[in-house]
Coordinates of C-alpha atoms in Angstrom, one line a residue:
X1333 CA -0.3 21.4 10.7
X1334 CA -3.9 20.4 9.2
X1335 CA -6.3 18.4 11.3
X1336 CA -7.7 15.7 8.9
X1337 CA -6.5 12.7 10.9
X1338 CA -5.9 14.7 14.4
X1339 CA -5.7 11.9 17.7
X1340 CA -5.5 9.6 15.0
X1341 CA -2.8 6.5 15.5
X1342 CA -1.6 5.0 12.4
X1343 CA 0.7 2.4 11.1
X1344 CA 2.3 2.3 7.4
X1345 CA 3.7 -0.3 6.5
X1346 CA 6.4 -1.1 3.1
X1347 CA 8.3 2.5 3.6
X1348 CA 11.7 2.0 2.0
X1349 CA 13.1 5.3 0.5
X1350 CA 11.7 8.7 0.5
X1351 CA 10.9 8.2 -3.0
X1352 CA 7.9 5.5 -2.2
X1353 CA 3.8 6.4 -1.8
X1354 CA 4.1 4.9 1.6
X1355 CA 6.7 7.7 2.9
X1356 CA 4.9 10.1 1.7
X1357 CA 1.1 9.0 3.5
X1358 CA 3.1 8.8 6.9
X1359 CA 4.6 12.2 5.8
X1360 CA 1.0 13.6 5.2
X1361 CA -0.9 11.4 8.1
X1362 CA 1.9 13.3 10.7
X1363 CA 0.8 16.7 8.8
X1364 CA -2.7 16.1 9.3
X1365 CA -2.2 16.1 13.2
X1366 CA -2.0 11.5 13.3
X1367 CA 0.8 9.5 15.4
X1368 CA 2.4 7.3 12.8
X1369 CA 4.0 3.9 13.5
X1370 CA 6.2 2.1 10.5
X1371 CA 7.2 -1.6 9.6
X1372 CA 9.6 -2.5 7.6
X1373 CA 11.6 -5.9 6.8
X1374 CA 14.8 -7.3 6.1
X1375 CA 16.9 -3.7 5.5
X1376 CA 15.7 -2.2 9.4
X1377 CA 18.8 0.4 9.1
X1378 CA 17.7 1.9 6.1
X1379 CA 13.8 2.1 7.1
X1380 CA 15.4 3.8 10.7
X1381 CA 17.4 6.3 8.4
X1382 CA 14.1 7.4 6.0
X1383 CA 12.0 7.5 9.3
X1384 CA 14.2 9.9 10.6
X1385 CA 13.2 12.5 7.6
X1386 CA 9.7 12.8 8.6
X1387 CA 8.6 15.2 10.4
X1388 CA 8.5 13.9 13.3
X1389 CA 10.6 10.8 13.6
X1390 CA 8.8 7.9 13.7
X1391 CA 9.1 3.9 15.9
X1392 CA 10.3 1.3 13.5
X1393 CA 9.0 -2.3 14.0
X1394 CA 10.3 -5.1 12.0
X1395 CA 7.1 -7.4 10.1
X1396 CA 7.2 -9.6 7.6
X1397 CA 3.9 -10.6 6.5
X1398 CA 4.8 -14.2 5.5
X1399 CA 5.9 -14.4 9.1
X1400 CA 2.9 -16.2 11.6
X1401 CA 5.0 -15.4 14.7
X1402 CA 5.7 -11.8 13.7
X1403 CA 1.8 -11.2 12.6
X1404 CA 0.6 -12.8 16.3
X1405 CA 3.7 -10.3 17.8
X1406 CA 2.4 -6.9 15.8
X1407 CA 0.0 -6.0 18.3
X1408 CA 2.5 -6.2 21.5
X1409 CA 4.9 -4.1 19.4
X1410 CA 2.5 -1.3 18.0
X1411 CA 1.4 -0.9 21.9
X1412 CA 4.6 -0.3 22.9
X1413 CA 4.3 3.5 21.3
X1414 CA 0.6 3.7 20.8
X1415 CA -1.9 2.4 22.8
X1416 CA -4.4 1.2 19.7
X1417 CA -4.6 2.0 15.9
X1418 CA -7.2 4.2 13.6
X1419 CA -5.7 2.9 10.5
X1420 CA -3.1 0.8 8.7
X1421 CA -1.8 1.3 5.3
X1422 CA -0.7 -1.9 3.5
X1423 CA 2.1 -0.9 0.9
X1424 CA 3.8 -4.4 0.8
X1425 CA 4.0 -6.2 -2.7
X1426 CA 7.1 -8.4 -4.1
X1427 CA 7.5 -10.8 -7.3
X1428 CA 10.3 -13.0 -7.7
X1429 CA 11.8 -11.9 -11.5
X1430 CA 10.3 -14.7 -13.0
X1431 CA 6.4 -13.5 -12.6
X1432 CA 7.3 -10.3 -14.4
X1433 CA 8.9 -9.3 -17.9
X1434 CA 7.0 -11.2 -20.1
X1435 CA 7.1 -14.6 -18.2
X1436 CA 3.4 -15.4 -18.0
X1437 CA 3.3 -18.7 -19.7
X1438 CA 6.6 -20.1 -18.4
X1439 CA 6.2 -18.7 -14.4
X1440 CA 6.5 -21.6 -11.9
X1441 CA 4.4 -22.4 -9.3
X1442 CA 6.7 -21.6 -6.3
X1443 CA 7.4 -18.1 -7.3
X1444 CA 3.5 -17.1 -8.6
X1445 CA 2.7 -18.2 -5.2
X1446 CA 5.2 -16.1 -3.3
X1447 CA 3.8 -13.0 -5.4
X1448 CA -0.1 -14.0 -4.0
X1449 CA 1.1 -14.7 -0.5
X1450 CA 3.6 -11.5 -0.3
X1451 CA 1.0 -8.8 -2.7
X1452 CA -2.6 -9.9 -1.8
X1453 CA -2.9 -12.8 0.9
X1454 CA -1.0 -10.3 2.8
X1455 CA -3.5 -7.9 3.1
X1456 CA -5.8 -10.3 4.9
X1457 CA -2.8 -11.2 7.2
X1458 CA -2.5 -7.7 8.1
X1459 CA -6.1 -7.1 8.9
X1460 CA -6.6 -10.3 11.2
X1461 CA -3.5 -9.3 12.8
X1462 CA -4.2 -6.0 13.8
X1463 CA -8.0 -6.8 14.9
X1464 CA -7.0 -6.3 18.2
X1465 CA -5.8 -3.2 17.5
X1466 CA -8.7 -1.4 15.8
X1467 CA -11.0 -2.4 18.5
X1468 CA -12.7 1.0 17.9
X1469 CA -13.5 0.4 14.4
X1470 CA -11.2 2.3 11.5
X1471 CA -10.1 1.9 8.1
X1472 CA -7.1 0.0 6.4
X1473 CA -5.7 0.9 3.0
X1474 CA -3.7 -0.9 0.3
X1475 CA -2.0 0.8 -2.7
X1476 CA -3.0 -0.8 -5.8
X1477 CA -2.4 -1.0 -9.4
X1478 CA -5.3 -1.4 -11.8
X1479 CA -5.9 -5.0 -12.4
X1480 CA -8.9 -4.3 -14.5
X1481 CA -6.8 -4.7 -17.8
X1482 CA -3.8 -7.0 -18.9
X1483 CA -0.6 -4.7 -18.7
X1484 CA 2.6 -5.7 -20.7
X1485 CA 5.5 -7.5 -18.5
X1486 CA 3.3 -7.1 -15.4
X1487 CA 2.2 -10.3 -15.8
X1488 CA 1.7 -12.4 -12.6
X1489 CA 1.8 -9.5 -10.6
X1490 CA -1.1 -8.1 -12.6
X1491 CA -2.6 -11.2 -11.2
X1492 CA -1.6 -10.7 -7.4
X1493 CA -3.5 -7.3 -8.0
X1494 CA -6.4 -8.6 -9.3
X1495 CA -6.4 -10.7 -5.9
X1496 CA -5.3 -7.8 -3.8
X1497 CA -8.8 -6.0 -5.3
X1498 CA -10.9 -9.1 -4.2
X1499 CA -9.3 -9.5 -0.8
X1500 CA -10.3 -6.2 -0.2
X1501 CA -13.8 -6.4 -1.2
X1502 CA -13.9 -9.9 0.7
X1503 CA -12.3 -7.8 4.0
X1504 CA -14.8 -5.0 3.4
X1505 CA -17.5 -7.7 3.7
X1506 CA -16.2 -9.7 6.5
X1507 CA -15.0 -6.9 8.9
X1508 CA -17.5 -3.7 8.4
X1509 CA -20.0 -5.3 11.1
X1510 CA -16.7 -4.1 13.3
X1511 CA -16.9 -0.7 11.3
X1512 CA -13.6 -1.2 9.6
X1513 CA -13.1 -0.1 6.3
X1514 CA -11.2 -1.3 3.2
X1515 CA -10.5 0.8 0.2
X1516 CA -7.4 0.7 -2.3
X1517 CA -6.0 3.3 -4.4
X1518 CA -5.0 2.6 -8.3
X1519 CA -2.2 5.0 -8.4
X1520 CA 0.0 5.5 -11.7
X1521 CA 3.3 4.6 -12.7
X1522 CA 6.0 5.7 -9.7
X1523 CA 9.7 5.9 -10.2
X1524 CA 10.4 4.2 -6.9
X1525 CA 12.6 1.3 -6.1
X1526 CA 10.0 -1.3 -6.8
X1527 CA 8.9 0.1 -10.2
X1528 CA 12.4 0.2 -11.0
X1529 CA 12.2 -3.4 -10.4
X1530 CA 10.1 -4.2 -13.5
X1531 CA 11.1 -5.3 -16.2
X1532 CA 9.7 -2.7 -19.0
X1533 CA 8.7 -0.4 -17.3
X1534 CA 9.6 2.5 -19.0
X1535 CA 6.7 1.0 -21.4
X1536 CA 4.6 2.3 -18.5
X1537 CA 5.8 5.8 -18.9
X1538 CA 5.4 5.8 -22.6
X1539 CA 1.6 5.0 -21.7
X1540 CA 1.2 7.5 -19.7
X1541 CA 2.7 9.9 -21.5
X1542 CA 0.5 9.5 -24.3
X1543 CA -3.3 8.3 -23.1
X1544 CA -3.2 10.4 -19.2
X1545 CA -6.0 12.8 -19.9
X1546 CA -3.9 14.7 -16.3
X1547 CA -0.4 15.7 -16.9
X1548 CA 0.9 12.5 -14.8
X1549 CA 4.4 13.0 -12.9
X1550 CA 6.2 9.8 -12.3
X1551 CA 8.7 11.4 -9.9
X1552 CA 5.3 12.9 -7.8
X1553 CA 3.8 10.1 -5.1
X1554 CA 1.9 13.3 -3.5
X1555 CA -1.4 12.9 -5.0
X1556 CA -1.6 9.0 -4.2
X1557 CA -0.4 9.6 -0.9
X1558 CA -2.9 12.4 -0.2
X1559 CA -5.8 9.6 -1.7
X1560 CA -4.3 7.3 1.2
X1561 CA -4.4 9.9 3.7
X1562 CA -7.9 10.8 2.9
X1563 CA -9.5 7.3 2.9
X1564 CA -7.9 7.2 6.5
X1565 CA -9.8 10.0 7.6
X1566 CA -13.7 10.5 8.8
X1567 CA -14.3 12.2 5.6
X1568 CA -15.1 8.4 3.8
X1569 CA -17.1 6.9 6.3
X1570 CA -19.4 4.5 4.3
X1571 CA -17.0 3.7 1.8
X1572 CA -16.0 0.5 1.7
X1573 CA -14.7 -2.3 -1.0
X1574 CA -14.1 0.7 -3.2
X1575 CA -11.2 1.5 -5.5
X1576 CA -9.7 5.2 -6.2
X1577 CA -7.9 5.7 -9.4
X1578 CA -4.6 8.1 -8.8
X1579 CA -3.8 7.8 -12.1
X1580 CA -4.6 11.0 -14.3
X1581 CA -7.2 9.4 -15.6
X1582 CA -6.0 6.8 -17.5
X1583 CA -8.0 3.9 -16.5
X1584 CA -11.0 5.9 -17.9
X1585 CA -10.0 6.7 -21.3
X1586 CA -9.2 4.1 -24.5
X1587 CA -5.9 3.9 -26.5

């Protein structure tokens, strides 16, 4: 067992499968010597069943971000295994089908504004309601995918991204006078459940196949979970509002 986040308490939130960056932090954070508390939403069984593969089995507590009563409830229920948190990793993010595949122009309101609410206003939800929880200062982290370019059939989620990256800076602002942090990580193209869930996106693969300057492995969440794991840790402890690219380079590098 390593010692990167030893003592520290930490809750990940959005683990589904084994498959997903999420699982694989809270398999790394437990490495690294942290206590590790999960959410989940909606399928509770099958969030029980993948925290049961961790090393260490980890409390389940049900959240769903859109929730008010369930925000103003999270910090009764994360006491109730850990006394406080160090960190929180925000791995929540959901469009409706008709924000994705090639829908921009014809998108409706109601289900652009779930994607915003669910994929970026969440972030900010998350933070307020686990103030009380991070009394001691720490550092929260959301997985990200680069909103700095137009992607094909990402569409309005590209958009809930983009606001995802501003929230954070706005966060970083807001809440480092209480020596919380606020950092993303860009990771690549994942063959998890919600990547499955895009329309096109095996034209992601094809893109990384050809421009990653890294040999990228979209069956490998490893090396975006070990970025998540290390922006948790004391080793980042003036950087805020920032970005890390897990991507093999891509976002540097032209066509």
């Amino acid at each position: 067992m390593g010692s990167l986040l030893l003592g520290k308490r930490i809750l990940v939130t959005g683990v589904i499968t084994d498959a997903s960056i999420a699982f694989h932090a809270a398999r790394l954070a437990q490495e690294e010597g942290a206590e590790v508390v999960l959410t989940g939403y909606g399928r509770l069984s099958l969030v029980e069943r993948v925290a049961n593969r961790l090393p260490k089995p980890a409390p389940v507590i049900e959240l769903d971000v859109t929730d008010a009563e369930h925000l103003a409830a999270l910090p009764a229920r994360v006491r109730e295994h850990v006394d406080g948190l160090d960190g929180v990793v925000h791995s929540i993010a959901f469009g409706p089908a008709g924000v994705l595949g090639g829908n921009f122009l014809t998108a409706e309101w109601a289900d652009v504004a779930t994607a915003l609410q669910v994929s970026a206003y969440s972030f900010k939800s998350l933070a307020t309601a686990c103030l009380p929880l991070l009394e001691g200062g720490g550092a929260m982290v959301g997985l990200d995918f680069d909103a700095g370019v137009a992607w094909p059939s990402y569409d309005w989620m590209g958009v809930a991204k983009a606001a995802l990256e501003a929230t954070s800076r706005y966060l970083a602002r807001e809440l480092g006078p209480r020596d919380i942090r606020f950092n993303l990580v860009a990771a690549g193209p994942i063959r998890t459940v919600a990547a499955k869930s895009i329309p096109g996106f095996a034209g992601f693969e094809r893109i990384w196949d050809e421009r990653s300057p890294l040999r990228w492995d979209l069956r490998d969440p490893e090396p975006a979970a070990r970025a998540v794991v290390a922006l948790l840790s004391d080793w980042f402890p003036k950087t805020t509002g920032e970005i890390v690219h897990v991507d093999g380079g891509v976002h540097a590098v032209g066509a």
